Coordinates of C-alpha atoms in Angstrom, one line a residue:
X23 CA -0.3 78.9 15.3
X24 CA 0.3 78.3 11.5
X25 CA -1.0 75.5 9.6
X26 CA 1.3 73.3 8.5
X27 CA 2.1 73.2 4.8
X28 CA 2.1 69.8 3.5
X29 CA 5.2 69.4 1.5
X30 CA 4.6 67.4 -2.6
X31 CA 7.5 66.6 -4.5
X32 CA 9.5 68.8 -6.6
X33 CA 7.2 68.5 -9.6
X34 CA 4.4 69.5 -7.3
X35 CA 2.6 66.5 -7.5
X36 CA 0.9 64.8 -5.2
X37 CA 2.7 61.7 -3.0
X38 CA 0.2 59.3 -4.6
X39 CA 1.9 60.2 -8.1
X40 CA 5.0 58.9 -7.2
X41 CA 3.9 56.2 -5.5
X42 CA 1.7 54.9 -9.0
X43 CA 5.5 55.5 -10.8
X44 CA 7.2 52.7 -8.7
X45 CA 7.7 49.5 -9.9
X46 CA 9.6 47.2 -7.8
X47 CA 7.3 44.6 -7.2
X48 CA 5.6 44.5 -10.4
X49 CA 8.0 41.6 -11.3
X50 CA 6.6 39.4 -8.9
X51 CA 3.1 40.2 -9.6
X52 CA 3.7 39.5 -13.1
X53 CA 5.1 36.1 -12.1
X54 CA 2.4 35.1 -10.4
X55 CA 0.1 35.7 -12.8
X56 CA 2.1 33.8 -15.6
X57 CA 3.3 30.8 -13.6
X58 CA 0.3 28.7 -13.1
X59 CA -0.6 28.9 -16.8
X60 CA 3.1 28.5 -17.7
X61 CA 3.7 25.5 -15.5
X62 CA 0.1 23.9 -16.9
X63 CA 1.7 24.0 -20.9
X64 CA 4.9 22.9 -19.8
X65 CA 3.3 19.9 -18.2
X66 CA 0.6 19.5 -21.2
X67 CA 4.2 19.3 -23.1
X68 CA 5.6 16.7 -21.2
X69 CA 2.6 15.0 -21.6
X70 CA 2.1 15.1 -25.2
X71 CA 5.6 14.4 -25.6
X72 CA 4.7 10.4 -22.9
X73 CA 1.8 9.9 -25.0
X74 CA 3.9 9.9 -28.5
X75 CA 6.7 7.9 -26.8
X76 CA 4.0 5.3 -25.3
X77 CA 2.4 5.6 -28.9
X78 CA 6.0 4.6 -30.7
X79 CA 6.6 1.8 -28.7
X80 CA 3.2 0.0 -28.9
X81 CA 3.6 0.3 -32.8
X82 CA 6.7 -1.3 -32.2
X83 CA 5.5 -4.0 -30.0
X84 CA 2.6 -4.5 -32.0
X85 CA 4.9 -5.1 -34.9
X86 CA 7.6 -7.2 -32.9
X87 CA 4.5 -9.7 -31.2
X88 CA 2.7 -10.1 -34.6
X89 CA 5.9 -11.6 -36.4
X90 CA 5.3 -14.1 -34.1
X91 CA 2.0 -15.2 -35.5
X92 CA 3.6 -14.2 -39.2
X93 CA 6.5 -16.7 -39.0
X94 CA 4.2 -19.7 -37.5
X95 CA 6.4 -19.8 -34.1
X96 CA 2.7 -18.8 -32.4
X97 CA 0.9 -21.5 -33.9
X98 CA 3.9 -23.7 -33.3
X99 CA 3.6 -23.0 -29.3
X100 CA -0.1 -23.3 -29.2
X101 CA -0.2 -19.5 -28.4
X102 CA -2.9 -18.0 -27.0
X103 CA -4.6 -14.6 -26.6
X104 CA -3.3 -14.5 -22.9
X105 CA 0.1 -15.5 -24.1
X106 CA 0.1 -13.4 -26.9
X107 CA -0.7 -10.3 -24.8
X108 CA 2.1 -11.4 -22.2
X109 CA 4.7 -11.7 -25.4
X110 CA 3.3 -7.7 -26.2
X111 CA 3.8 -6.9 -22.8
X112 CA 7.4 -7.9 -22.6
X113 CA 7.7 -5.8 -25.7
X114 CA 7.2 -2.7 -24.4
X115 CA 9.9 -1.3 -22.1
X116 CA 9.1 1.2 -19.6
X117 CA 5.5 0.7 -20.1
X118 CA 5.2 -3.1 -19.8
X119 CA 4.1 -2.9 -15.8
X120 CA 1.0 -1.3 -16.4
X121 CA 0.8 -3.6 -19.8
X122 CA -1.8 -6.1 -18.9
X123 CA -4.5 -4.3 -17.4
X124 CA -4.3 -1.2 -20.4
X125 CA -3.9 -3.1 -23.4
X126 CA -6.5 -5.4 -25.4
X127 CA -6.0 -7.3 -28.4
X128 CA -7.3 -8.8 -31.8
X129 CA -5.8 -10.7 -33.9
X130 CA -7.4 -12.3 -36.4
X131 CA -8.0 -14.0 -40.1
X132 CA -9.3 -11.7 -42.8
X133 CA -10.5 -12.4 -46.4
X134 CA -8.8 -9.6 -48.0
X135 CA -6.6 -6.6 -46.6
X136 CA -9.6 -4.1 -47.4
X137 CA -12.0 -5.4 -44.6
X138 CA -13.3 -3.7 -41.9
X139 CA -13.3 -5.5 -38.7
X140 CA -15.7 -4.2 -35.7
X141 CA -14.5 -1.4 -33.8
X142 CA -14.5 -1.8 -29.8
X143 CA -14.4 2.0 -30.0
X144 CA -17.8 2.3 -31.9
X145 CA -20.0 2.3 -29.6
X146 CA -20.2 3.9 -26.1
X147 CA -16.8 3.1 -24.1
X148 CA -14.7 0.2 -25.1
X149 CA -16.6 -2.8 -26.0
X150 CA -14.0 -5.3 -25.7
X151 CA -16.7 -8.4 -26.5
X152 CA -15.9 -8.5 -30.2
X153 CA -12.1 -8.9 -29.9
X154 CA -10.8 -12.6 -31.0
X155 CA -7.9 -13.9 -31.2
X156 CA -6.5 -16.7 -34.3
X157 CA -3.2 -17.8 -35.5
X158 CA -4.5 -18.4 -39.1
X159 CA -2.7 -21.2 -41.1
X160 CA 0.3 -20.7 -43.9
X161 CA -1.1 -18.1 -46.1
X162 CA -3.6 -16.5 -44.7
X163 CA -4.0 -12.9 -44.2
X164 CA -4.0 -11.9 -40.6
X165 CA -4.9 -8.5 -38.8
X166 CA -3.4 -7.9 -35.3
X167 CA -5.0 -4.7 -33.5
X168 CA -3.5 -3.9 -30.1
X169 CA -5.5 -0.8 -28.0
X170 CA -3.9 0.9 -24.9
X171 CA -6.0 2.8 -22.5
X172 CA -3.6 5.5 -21.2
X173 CA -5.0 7.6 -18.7
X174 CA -4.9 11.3 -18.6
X175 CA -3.5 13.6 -16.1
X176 CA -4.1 16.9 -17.7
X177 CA -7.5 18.7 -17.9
X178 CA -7.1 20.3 -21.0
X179 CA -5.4 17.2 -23.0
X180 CA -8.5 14.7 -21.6
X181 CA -10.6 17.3 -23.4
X182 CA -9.2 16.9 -27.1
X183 CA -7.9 13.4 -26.7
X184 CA -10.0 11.2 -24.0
X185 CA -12.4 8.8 -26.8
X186 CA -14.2 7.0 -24.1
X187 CA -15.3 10.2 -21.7
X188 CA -12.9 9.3 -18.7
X189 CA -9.7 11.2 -19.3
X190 CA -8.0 7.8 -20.6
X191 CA -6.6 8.2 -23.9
X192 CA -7.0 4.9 -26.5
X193 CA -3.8 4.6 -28.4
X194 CA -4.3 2.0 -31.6
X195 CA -1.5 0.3 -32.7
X196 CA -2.4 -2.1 -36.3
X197 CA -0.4 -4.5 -38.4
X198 CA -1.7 -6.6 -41.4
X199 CA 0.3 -9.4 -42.9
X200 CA 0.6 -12.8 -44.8
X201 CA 1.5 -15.5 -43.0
X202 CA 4.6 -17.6 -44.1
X203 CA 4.7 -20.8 -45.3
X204 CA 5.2 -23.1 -43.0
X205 CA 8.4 -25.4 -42.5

């Protein structure tokens, strides 16, 4: 009895060779190593791109509320800090559920526009124990500082933006103003 001859491609290369030369699965492979990073930026994107949105709008709401206090309709209603926030709240659209437990306030009287109020942020956390809240007469120069805690859902994004250490993102909106005369 013979030995059998084992039979290599035409080339005279082993079966292995032309086995290392196929590529039909190497799409998938590649996929799977590019889709988890992929889907992470495209939802960092989306992220960024809420954050900016919910940063627009408190501007805006911070603006709309503290012409209010500039006109003397808030001293005219008695207004206060909880009423104030509620009038904020209403203010910001799609974001006005989650309005009063995020955002915190100041609004207050200053001696000239170049002062610098305490910071909540300063410190450790958000010290919310300095914040006030005043109406100020005809005239007076008044500083209204809204911060939103807006938390995080994205590792890499708590990293670079998270002030307080707890994936929750402080957005600052700020407006400073003369109040009208009144009548």
């Amino acid at each position: 009895m013979t030995p059998r001859r084992r039979r290599w491609s035409p080339g005279g290369r082993p079966p292995r060779a032309g086995f290392m030369r196929n590529r039909d699965g190497s799409a998938a492979v590649e996929f799977a190593l590019v889709a988890l990073p992929f889907c992470f930026m495209i939802f960092a994107v989306l992220e960024v791109a809420l954050i900016f949105t919910l940063d627009s709008v408190l501007e805006n709401a911070a603006i709309d509320t503290g012409r209010l206090v500039r006109t003397g309709q808030a001293s005219a209603q008695g207004m206060t800090a909880t009423e104030f926030k509620a009038q904020l709240c209403s203010r910001m659209s799609i974001f006005s559920g989650d309005c009063p437990a995020r955002a915190s306030i100041d609004v207050r009287v200053i001696p000239q526009f170049d002062t610098t109020p305490p910071d909540p942020l300063a410190g450790e956390g958000f010290d919310p124990s300095s914040l006030t809240y005043a109406n100020g007469n005809p005239g007076d120069l008044i500083l209204v500082r809204v911060w939103y805690q807006h938390p995080l859902l994205t590792t890499f994004l708590s990293q670079g933006l998270s002030q307080i250490g707890d994936r929750t993102a402080v957005l600052t909106a700020t407006t400073a103003f003369r109040n009208e005369p009144a009548g």
